[in-house]
């Protein structure tokens, strides 16, 4: 396959993924802001974050198994269409003044279920679109699209339009999800994994789980990712309260705060491939976890808007660097026909830790008295994760280029 062909297919994926992430970013800022018009209880706000990520705990494995059995492009199109319809329903409820806190929870849950399918499909497609030596770059571009969409553009657009009129961000999000589905129609080819025999979906999952259980390096990476996810979410779920109450920001300036975080994440996506080439994946991953700790810990200790925004940018850059290394490790080490199932188990652990971390963060804020104290606690705990990563990844296994077993086994007519 020529570079021109793979570049063309990758561009369609990046365009769709970026647009749907813009929709997701708008919605993920607008939903909490809408919730704060109904309640300021930190546990109820944290519960919304938990509901948004609960599908990753319940449906990531079925979604991963599904995308190992069907055309991954078509799965993304269908999932984006469902998200567009659900958010359109919320738009109508707001317009007619019928929205309640439980309807926000239900809508967030439905959007999250569709997201498990869309994101699982998007994240297992790169090995079918680029050569193995270009995976780091492709994963960085996917991360950049997520950052630009969700925080760099989605956050400010969501908060600014919500401040104007609550219905606007939900309308924009629905339209963007629709565009994300339509764009994929331009990506030529079939992306159904090759299966030698038809098997039961439960047997498919068992194969993926057994493969992951036998791979010690991926299990250590999964442990690091799960701990990072859980502990970061202690603070992340309290971000809106930290900004509005600790920093005294308005709804509109909260979007600007998120914008700085997006800029940091974009910088992280841009420099990670170069850092990996220069110092190796292990150093980038361990250093990334360390800077996550310093970013959140500093935000809790300083609590000054400009400095906190910069530190949030540091956290965002660091977590993106970690995510790029982890994604490339999965693509490099996992056979293409098992990617969806392994990713399903991975996302169940990593994204499933988010609702637990969100609820614990709400309780911790109530106990400690402010969201800023929760950020401090998160930073301290992430230092212990850094120490574990340094110990668990000793040696050069993560940087061994000969460990590749991912072959992107897909039909591409």
PDB file of C-alpha atoms in Angstrom, residues 206-219 342 345:
ATOM      1  CA  UNK A 206     -12.182 -15.062  26.173  1.00  0.00           C
ATOM      2  CA  UNK A 207      -9.473 -15.312  23.485  1.00  0.00           C
ATOM      3  CA  UNK A 208      -8.598 -11.638  23.875  1.00  0.00           C
ATOM      4  CA  UNK A 209      -8.595 -11.808  27.663  1.00  0.00           C
ATOM      5  CA  UNK A 210      -6.362 -14.898  27.741  1.00  0.00           C
ATOM      6  CA  UNK A 211      -3.913 -13.265  25.336  1.00  0.00           C
ATOM      7  CA  UNK A 212      -3.655 -10.135  27.499  1.00  0.00           C
ATOM      8  CA  UNK A 213      -3.316 -12.134  30.713  1.00  0.00           C
ATOM      9  CA  UNK A 214      -0.250 -13.931  29.318  1.00  0.00           C
ATOM     10  CA  UNK A 215       1.496 -10.710  28.246  1.00  0.00           C
ATOM     11  CA  UNK A 216       3.347  -9.426  31.327  1.00  0.00           C
ATOM     12  CA  UNK A 217       4.554  -6.144  29.793  1.00  0.00           C
ATOM     13  CA  UNK A 218       1.068  -5.109  28.681  1.00  0.00           C
ATOM     14  CA  UNK A 219      -0.315  -6.045  32.103  1.00  0.00           C
ATOM     15  CA  UNK A 342      -7.669  -6.226  24.115  1.00  0.00           C
ATOM     16  CA  UNK A 345     -10.400  -5.027  28.448  1.00  0.00           C
TER      17      UNK A 345
END
